[in-house]
XYZ file of C-alpha atoms in Angstrom:
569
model
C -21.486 12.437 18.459
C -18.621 10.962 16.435
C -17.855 7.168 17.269
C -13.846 7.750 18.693
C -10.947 5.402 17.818
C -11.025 2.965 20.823
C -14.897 2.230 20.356
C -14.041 1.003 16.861
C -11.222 -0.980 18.172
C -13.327 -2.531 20.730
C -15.793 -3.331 18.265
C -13.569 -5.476 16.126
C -12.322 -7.387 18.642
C -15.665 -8.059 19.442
C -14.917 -9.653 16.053
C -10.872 -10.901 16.298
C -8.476 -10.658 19.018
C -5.489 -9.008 18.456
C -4.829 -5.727 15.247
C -1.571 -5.716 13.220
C 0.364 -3.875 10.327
C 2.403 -5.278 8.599
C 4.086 -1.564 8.819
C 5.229 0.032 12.283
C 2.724 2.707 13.277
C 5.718 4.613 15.115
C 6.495 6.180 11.855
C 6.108 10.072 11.960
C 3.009 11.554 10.209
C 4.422 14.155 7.813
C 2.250 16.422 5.175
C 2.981 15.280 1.868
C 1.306 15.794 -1.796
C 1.269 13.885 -5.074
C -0.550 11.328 -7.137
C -2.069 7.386 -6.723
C -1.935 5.926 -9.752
C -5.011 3.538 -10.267
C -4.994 0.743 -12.358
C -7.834 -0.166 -14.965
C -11.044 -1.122 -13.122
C -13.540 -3.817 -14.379
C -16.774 -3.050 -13.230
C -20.542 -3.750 -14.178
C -23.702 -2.641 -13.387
C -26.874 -5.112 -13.146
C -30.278 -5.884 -11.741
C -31.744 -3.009 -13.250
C -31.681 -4.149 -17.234
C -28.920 -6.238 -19.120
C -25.809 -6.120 -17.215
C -23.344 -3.474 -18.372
C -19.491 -4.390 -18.073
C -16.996 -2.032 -18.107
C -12.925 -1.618 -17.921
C -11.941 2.028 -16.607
C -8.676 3.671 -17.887
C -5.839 4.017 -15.857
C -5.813 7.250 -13.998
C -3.492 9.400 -11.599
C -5.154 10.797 -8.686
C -3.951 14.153 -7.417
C -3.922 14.005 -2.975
C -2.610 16.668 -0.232
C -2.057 15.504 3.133
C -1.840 17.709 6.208
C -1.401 15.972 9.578
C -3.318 17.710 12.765
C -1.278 20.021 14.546
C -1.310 18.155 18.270
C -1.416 13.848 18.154
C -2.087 13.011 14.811
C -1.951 9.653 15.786
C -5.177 9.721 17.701
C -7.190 12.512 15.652
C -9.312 11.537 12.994
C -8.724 11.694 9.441
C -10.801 14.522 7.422
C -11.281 13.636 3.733
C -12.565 16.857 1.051
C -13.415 16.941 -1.978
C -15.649 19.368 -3.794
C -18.228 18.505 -6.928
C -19.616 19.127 -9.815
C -19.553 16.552 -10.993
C -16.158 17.472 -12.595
C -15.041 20.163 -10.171
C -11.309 20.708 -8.523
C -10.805 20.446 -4.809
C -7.342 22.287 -4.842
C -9.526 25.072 -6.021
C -12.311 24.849 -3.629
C -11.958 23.469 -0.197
C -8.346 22.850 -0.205
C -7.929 26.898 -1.255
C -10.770 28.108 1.281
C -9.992 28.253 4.381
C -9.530 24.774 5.419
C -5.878 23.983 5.024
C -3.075 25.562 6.998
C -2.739 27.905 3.760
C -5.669 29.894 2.316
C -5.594 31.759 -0.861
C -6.274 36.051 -0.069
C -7.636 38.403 -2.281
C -7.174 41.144 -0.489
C -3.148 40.108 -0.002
C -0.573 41.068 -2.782
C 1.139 37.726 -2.359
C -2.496 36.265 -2.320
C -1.519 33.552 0.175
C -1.609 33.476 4.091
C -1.824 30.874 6.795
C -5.499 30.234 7.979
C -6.458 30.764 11.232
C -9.267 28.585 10.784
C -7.242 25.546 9.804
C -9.018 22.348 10.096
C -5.392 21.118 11.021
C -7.000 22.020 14.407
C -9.189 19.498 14.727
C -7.315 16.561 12.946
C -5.575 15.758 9.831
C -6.748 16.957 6.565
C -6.653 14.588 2.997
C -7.905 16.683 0.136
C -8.449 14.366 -3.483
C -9.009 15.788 -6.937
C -11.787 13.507 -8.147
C -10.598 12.024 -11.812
C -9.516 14.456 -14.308
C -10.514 17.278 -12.495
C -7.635 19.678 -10.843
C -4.472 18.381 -10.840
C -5.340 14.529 -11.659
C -5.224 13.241 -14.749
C -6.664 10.124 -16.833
C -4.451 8.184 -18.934
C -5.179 6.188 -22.861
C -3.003 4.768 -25.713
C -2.620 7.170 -28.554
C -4.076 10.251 -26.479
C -2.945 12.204 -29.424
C -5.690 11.085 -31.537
C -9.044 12.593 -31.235
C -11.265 9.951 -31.585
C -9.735 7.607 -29.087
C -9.976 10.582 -26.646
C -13.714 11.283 -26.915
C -14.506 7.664 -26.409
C -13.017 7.956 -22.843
C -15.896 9.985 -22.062
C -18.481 7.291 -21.470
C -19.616 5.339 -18.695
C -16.608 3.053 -18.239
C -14.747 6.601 -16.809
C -17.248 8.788 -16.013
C -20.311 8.027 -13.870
C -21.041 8.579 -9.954
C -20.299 4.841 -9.113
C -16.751 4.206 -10.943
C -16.217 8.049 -9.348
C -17.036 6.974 -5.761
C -14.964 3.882 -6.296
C -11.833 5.402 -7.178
C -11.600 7.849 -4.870
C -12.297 5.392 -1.980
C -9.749 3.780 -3.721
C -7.102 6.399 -2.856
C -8.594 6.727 0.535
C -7.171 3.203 1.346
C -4.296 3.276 -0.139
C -3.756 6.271 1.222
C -4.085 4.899 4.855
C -2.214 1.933 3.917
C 0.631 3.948 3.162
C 0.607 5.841 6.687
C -0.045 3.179 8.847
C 0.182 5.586 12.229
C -3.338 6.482 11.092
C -4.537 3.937 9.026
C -6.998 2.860 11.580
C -8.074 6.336 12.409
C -11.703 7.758 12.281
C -12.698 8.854 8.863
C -14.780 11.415 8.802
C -16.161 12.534 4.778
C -16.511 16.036 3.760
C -17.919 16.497 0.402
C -19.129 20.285 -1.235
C -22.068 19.951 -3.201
C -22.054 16.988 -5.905
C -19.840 15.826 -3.171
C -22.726 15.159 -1.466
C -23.861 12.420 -3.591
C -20.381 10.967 -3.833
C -20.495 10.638 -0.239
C -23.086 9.280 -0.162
C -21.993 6.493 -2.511
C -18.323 6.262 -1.570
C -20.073 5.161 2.208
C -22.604 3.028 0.846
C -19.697 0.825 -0.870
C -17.585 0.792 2.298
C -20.179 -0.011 4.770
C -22.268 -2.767 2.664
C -18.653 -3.863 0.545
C -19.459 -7.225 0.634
C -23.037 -6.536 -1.605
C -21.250 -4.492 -3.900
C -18.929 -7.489 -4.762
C -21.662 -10.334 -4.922
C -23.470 -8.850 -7.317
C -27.134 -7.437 -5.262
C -26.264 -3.953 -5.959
C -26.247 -1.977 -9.333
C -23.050 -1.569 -9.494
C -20.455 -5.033 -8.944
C -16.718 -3.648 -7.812
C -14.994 -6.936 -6.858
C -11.638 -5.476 -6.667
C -12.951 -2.486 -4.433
C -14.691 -4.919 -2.119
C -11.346 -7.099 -1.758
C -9.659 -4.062 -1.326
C -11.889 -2.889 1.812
C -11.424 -6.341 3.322
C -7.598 -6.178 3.032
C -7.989 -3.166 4.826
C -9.338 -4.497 7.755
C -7.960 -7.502 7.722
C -4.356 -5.166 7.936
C -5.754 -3.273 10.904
C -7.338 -6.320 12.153
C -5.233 -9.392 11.813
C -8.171 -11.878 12.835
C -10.396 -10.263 9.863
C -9.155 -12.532 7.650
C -11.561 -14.278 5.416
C -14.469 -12.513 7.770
C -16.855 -10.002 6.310
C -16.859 -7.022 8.467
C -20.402 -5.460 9.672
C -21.680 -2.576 8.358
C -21.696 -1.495 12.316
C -18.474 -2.228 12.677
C -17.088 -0.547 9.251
C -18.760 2.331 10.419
C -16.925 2.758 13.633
C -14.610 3.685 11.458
C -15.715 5.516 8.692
C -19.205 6.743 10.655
C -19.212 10.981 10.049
C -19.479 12.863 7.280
C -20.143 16.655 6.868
C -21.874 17.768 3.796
C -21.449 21.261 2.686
C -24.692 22.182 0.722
C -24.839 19.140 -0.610
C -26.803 17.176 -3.362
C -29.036 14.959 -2.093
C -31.976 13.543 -3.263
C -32.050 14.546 -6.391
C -34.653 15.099 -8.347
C -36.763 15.466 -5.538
C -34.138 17.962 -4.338
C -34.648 20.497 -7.759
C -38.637 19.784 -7.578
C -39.280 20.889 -3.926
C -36.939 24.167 -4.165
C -38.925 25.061 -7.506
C -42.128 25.102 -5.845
C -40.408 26.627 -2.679
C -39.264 29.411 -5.513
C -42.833 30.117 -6.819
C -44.479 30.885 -3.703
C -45.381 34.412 -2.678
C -42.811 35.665 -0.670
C -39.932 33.418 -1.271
C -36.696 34.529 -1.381
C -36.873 35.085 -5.460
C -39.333 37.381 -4.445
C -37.579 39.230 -2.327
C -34.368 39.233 -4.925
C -36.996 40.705 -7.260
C -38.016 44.000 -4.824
C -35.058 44.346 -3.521
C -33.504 44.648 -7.630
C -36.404 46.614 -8.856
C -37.109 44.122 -10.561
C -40.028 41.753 -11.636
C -40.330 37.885 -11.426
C -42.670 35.641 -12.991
C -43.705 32.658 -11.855
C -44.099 28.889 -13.711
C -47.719 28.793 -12.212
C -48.055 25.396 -13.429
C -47.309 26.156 -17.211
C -46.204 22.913 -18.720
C -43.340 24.116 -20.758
C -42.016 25.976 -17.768
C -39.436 24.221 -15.148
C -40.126 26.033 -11.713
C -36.147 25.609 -10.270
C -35.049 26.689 -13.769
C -37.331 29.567 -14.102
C -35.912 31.075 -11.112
C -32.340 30.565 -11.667
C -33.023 32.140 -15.220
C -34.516 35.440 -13.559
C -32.142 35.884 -10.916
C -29.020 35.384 -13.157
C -30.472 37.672 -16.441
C -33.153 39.766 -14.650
C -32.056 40.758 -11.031
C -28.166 40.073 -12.325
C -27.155 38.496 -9.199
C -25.153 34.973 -8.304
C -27.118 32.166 -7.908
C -24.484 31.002 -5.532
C -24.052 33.848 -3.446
C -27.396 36.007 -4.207
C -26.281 39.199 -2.267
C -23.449 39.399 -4.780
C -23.736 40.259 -8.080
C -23.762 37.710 -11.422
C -20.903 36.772 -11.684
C -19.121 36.898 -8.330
C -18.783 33.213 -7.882
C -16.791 32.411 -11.316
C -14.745 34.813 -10.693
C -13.385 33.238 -7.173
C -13.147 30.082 -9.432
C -11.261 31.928 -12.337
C -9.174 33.572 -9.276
C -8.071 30.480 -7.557
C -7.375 28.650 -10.050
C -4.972 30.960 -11.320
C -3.177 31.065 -8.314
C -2.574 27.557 -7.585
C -1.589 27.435 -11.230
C 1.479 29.095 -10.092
C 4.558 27.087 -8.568
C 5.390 29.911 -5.582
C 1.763 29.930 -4.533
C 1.357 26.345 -4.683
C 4.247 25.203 -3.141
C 3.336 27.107 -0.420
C 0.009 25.890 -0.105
C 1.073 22.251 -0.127
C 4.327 22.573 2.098
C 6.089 21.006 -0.538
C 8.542 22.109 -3.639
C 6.312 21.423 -6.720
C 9.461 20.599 -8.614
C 9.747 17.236 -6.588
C 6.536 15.819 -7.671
C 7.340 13.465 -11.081
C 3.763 13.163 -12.147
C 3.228 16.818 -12.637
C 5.907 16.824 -15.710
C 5.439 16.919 -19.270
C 7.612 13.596 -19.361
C 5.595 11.619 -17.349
C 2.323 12.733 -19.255
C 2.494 11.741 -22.596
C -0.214 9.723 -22.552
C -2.504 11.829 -20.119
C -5.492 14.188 -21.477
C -7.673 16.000 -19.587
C -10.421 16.857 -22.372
C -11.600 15.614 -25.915
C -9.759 18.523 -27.589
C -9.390 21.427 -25.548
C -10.682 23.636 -22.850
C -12.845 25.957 -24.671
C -13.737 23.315 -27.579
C -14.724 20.940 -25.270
C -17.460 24.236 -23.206
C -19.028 24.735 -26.892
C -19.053 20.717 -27.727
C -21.066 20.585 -24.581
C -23.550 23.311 -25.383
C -23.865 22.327 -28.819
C -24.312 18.502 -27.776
C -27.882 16.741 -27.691
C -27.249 16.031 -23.811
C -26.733 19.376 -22.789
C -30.784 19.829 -21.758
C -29.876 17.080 -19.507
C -27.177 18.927 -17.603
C -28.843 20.875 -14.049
C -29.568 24.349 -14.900
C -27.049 25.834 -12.484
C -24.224 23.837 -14.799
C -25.945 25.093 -17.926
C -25.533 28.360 -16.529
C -21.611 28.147 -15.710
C -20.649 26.366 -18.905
C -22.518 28.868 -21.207
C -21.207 32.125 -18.857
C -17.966 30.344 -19.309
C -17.594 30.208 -23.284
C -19.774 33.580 -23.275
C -17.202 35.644 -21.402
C -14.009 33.663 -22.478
C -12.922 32.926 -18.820
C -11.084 30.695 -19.570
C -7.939 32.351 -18.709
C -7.890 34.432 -15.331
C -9.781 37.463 -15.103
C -7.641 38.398 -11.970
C -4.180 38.121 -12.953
C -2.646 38.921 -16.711
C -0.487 36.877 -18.617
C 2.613 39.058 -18.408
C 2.189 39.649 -14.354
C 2.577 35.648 -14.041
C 6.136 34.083 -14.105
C 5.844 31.422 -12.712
C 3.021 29.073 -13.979
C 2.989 25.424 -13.904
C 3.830 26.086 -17.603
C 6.348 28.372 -17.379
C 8.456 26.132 -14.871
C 7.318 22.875 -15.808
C 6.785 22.940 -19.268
C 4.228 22.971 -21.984
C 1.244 20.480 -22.424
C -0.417 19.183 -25.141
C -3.495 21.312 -25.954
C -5.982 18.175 -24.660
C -3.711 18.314 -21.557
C -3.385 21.079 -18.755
C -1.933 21.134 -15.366
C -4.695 22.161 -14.010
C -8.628 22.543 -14.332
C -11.156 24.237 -12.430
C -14.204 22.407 -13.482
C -13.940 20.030 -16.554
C -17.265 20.671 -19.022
C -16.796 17.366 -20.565
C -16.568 15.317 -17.392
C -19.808 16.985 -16.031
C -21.716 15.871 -19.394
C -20.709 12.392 -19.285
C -22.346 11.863 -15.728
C -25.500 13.355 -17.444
C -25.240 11.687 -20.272
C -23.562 8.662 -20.982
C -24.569 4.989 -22.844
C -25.591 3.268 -19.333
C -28.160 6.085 -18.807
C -29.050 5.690 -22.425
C -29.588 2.101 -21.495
C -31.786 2.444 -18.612
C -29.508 2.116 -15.572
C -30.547 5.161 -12.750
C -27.251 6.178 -12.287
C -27.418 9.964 -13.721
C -26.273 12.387 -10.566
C -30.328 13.744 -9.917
C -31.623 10.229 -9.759
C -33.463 9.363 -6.191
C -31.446 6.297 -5.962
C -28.500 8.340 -4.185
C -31.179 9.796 -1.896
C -31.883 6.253 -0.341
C -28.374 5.692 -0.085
C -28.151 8.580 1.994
C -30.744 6.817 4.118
C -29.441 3.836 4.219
C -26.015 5.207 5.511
C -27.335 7.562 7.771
C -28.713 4.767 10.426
C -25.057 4.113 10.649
C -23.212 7.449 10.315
C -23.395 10.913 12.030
C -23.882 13.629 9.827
C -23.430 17.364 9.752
C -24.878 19.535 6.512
C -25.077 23.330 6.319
C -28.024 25.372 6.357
C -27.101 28.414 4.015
C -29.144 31.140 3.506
C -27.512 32.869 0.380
C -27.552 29.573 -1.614
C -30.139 29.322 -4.575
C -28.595 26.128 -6.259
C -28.727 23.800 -3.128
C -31.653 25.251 -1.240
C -30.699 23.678 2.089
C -34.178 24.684 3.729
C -36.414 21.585 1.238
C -33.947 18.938 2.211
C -36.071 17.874 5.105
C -38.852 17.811 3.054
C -37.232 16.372 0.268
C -36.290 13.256 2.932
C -39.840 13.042 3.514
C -40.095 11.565 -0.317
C -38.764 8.436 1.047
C -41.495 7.437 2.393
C -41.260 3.618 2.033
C -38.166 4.209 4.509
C -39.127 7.343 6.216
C -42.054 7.551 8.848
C -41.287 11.404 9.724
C -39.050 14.158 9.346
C -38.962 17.187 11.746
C -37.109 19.975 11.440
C -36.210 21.909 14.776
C -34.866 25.748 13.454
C -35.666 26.960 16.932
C -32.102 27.808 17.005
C -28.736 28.562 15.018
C -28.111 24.600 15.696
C -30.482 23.307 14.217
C -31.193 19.220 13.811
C -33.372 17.408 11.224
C -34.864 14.181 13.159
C -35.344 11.547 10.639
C -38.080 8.635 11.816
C -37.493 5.506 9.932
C -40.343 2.738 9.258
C -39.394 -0.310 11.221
C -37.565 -3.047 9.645
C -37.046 -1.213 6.346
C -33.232 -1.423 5.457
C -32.441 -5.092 4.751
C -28.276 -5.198 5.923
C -28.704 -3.697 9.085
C -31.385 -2.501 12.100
C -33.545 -0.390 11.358
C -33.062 3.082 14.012
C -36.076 4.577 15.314
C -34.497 8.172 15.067
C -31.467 9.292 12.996
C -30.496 12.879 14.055
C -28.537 15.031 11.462
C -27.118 18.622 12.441
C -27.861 21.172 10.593
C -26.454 24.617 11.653
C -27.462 27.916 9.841
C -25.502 30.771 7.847
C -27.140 33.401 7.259
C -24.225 35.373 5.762
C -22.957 32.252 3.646
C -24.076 31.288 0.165
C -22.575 28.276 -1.618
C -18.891 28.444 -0.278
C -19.723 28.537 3.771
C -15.894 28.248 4.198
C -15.109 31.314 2.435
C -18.194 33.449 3.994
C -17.927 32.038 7.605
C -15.228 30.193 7.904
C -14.975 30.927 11.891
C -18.336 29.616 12.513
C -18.061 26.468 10.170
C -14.878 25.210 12.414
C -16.423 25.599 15.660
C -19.734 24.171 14.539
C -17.507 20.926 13.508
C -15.837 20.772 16.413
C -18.860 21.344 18.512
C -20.182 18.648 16.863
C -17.459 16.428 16.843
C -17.274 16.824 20.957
């Protein structure tokens, strides 16, 4: 189904004869790990209100590179990250059973290679969205506590500056490995990530709108920098706006693993899904012995919430992972990140000596911080804030479990059995600093909760704008999400319906579950997305696990790989 490299070269020169790099593209393709530093962004956001203008800070971006095992040349280029908003990739995808390393449990070294290596099917780029796992933002005086807590507002923290910066280090990225820098992309985003996908391919296949001004949010650096890209790979680009089609030649697949969506529409549909007799809360609540009640329409009573609430402090099971008890997905969290906060198991897992990468050092931080004060200040700040009714319940959940239990430091592995932490080698950080973080508390508010919210602008992570994105982008690109069975926070089974919501773009939606492969068809309206055709028929694959809660690479890892490659073939 995926577009391969020579159809998007013949595309373009549809467009311009000849394709050139300034760089040879003999050079060898070698796995590699470290940070892209990003330079302050002025952005704005408009047509909705006042316009809004912003200047981001400077931040380092944490990457891992793994080149495919046969031709890397030729194979696409896989780019993960998880979600959140505000959660690590080096301790979600990049640990699971993706990457030629996988973190083990059951191991007493706790590291192994990974038979189900993605490395398989082409080369792997894993990114730490900003200030979450080993990237880091940057501000004058960082020691000062009030200049700190004003970084966490809109100009740093919202899903358009988000999407924008780590498309940002996707380019540069390529531009620095020009052997694949006209590759296919294909974007794989966990969760959240499904909404920054969906953004992060809105801006590259409609650039040119998101520099003129006729979107919400006005990038002009990010749409130069997506011309210069093509205009490298495509001499005869120059001064030419690319299509959408032919953008997405290139970056046309994604795979979203349970992702979010459509928002609000997303969290209404799988509360009334929740409340009906026989759902699967129903069954959580025989099979614990156990009794559920039902919203049934009571005003003060969120249907999605309600649920959660039971299952978690009733049935005491994981929301994520419901056959598992309460509990069971923090502590994978609380596990890996203790791991790759350890140089042996890290520089294992990135092929590379930790010690050789500058911007991990105390030295090279001094201005860096990673949260308003620290850790477990910044969890009860949250709670105790006026946004935090604005924050999903699922997040709610984590960040209260989190400062409830004190998890903060890893249930799995004792301070005196660790000798080797990033700490220990590197050396100590400032208490507003760390080298690493699982999911950052205040980064997740801000997205909820920041001044351009406050101001109108429908930019908070649940909004149905993202939703319509998706749309948009899907006539374009082909697109895989997972159909879990053990997930309660992304209820995979109401995104058709939740599609259906669209209906000023949307004619139809049918889901076909006849099988294990199953496909949603999505029927547009004619002549109803203003850049491009309009498609009759979109399809989107949309394979089941019925073992597999939240993390589908850590439950069926196996299946997952072939389902991508059967999909990519």
């Amino acid at each position: 189904m995926i577009r391969n490299k020579l159809f998007f070269m013949m595309i373009l020169v549809s467009l311009l004869p000849a394709a050139c790099s300034d760089s040879s593209d003999n050079e060898p393709v070698m796995e590699n790990s470290g940070f892209y530093e990003i330079e302050p962004i002025h952005f704005s956001f408009q047509n909705y209100g006042p316009t809004l203008s912003y200047t981001s800070s400077k931040i380092r971006v944490s990457y891992s590179f793994f080149p495919a095992d046969e031709s890397p040349d030729t194979k696409p280029l896989f780019v993960f990250f998880n979600g959140g908003p505000g959660c690590a990739t080096c301790t979600g995808l990049l640990s699971l059973n993706t990457a030629p390393f996988t973190l083990d449990r059951t191991r007493p070294d706790s590291i192994k290679a990974n038979p189900y290596s993605f490395t398989r099917l082409g080369n792997l780029l894993y990114i730490d969205a900003p200030n979450t796992g080993f990237s880091y933002n940057l501000v004058k005086h960082a020691d000062k506590k009030d200049v700190r807590k004003t970084e966490f507002e809109a100009r740093n923290f919202n899903p358009f500056i988000d999407a924008a910066q780590v498309t940002r280090v996707l380019l540069r990225f390529m531009a620095d490995h020009p052997a694949i820098e006209d590759n296919q992309v294909i974007i794989v985003g966990e969760s959240y990530g499904g909404t920054r996908a969906s953004t992060m391919l809105n801006m590259l296949l409609f650039y040119s709108r998101y520099g003129d001004g006729s979107r919400i949010y006005r990038d002009i650096a990010l749409a130069s920098e997506i011309q210069k890209h093509f205009e490298r790979i495509n001499s005869s680009c120059k001064g030419r706006i690319v299509t959408p089609e032919a953008v997405a030649s290139q970056f046309g697949g994604q795979i979203l693993i349970e992702p979010l969506l459509t928002g609000h529409y997303q969290d209404e549909l799988t509360g009334e899904a929740y409340e009906k007799e026989g759902s699967v809360i129903f069954d959580i609540a025989q099979s614990t012995g156990t009794t559920y009640t039902p919203c049934g329409g009571r005003p003060d009573c969120h249907a999605f919430d309600n649920a959660l609430d039971f299952v978690v402090k009733t049935a005491k099971r994981d929301v994520y992972q419901y056959d598992m008890d309460e509990g069971y997905t923090m502590g994978i969290s609380n596990y890996n990140r203790s791991m790759v906060d350890r140089e042996s198991i890290l520089s294992q897992m990135l092929g590379r000596d930790v010690f050789s990468i500058r911007l991990l050092y105390p030295s090279a931080r001094k201005n860096a911080y990673r949260y308003i004060e620290s850790e477990s200040r910044d969890a009860l700040a949250v709670i105790e804030g006026p946004g935090f009714g604005k924050l999903p319940a699922a997040e709610r959940m984590r960040i209260k479990k989190k400062v409830m239990l004190k998890t903060l430091e890893s249930e799995e592995i004792r301070p005196e059995e660790a000798t080797d932490t990033l700490e220990m080698v590197l050396g100590p950080l400032n208490p507003w600093d760390a080298y690493v973080v699982g999911c950052n508390d205040a980064v997740n508010s801000t997205f909820y909760n920041n001044e351009a919210i406050n101001a109108g602008y429908p930019i908070d992570p649940m909004n149905d704008i993202f939703g319509g994105m998706f749309l948009e982008n899907l006539a374009l690109v082909d697109t895989l999400i997972t159909d879990c069975d053990l997930d309660l926070v992304i209820y995979a089974a109401v995104l058709p319906d939740s599609i259906k919501e669209y209906a000023d773009i949307v004619e139809d939606v049918v889901w076909d579950d006849s099988t294990e492969d199953g496909y949603i068809y999505v029927y547009y309206r004619p002549r109803t997305l203003p850049d491009i055709e309009t498609p009759d028929m979109r399809p989107i694959y949309f394979p089941r696990y019925r073992v597999s809660g939240h993390m589908v690479t850590l439950a069926q890892p196996d299946k997952f790989l072939n389902d991508v490659e059967r999909w990519l073939s």
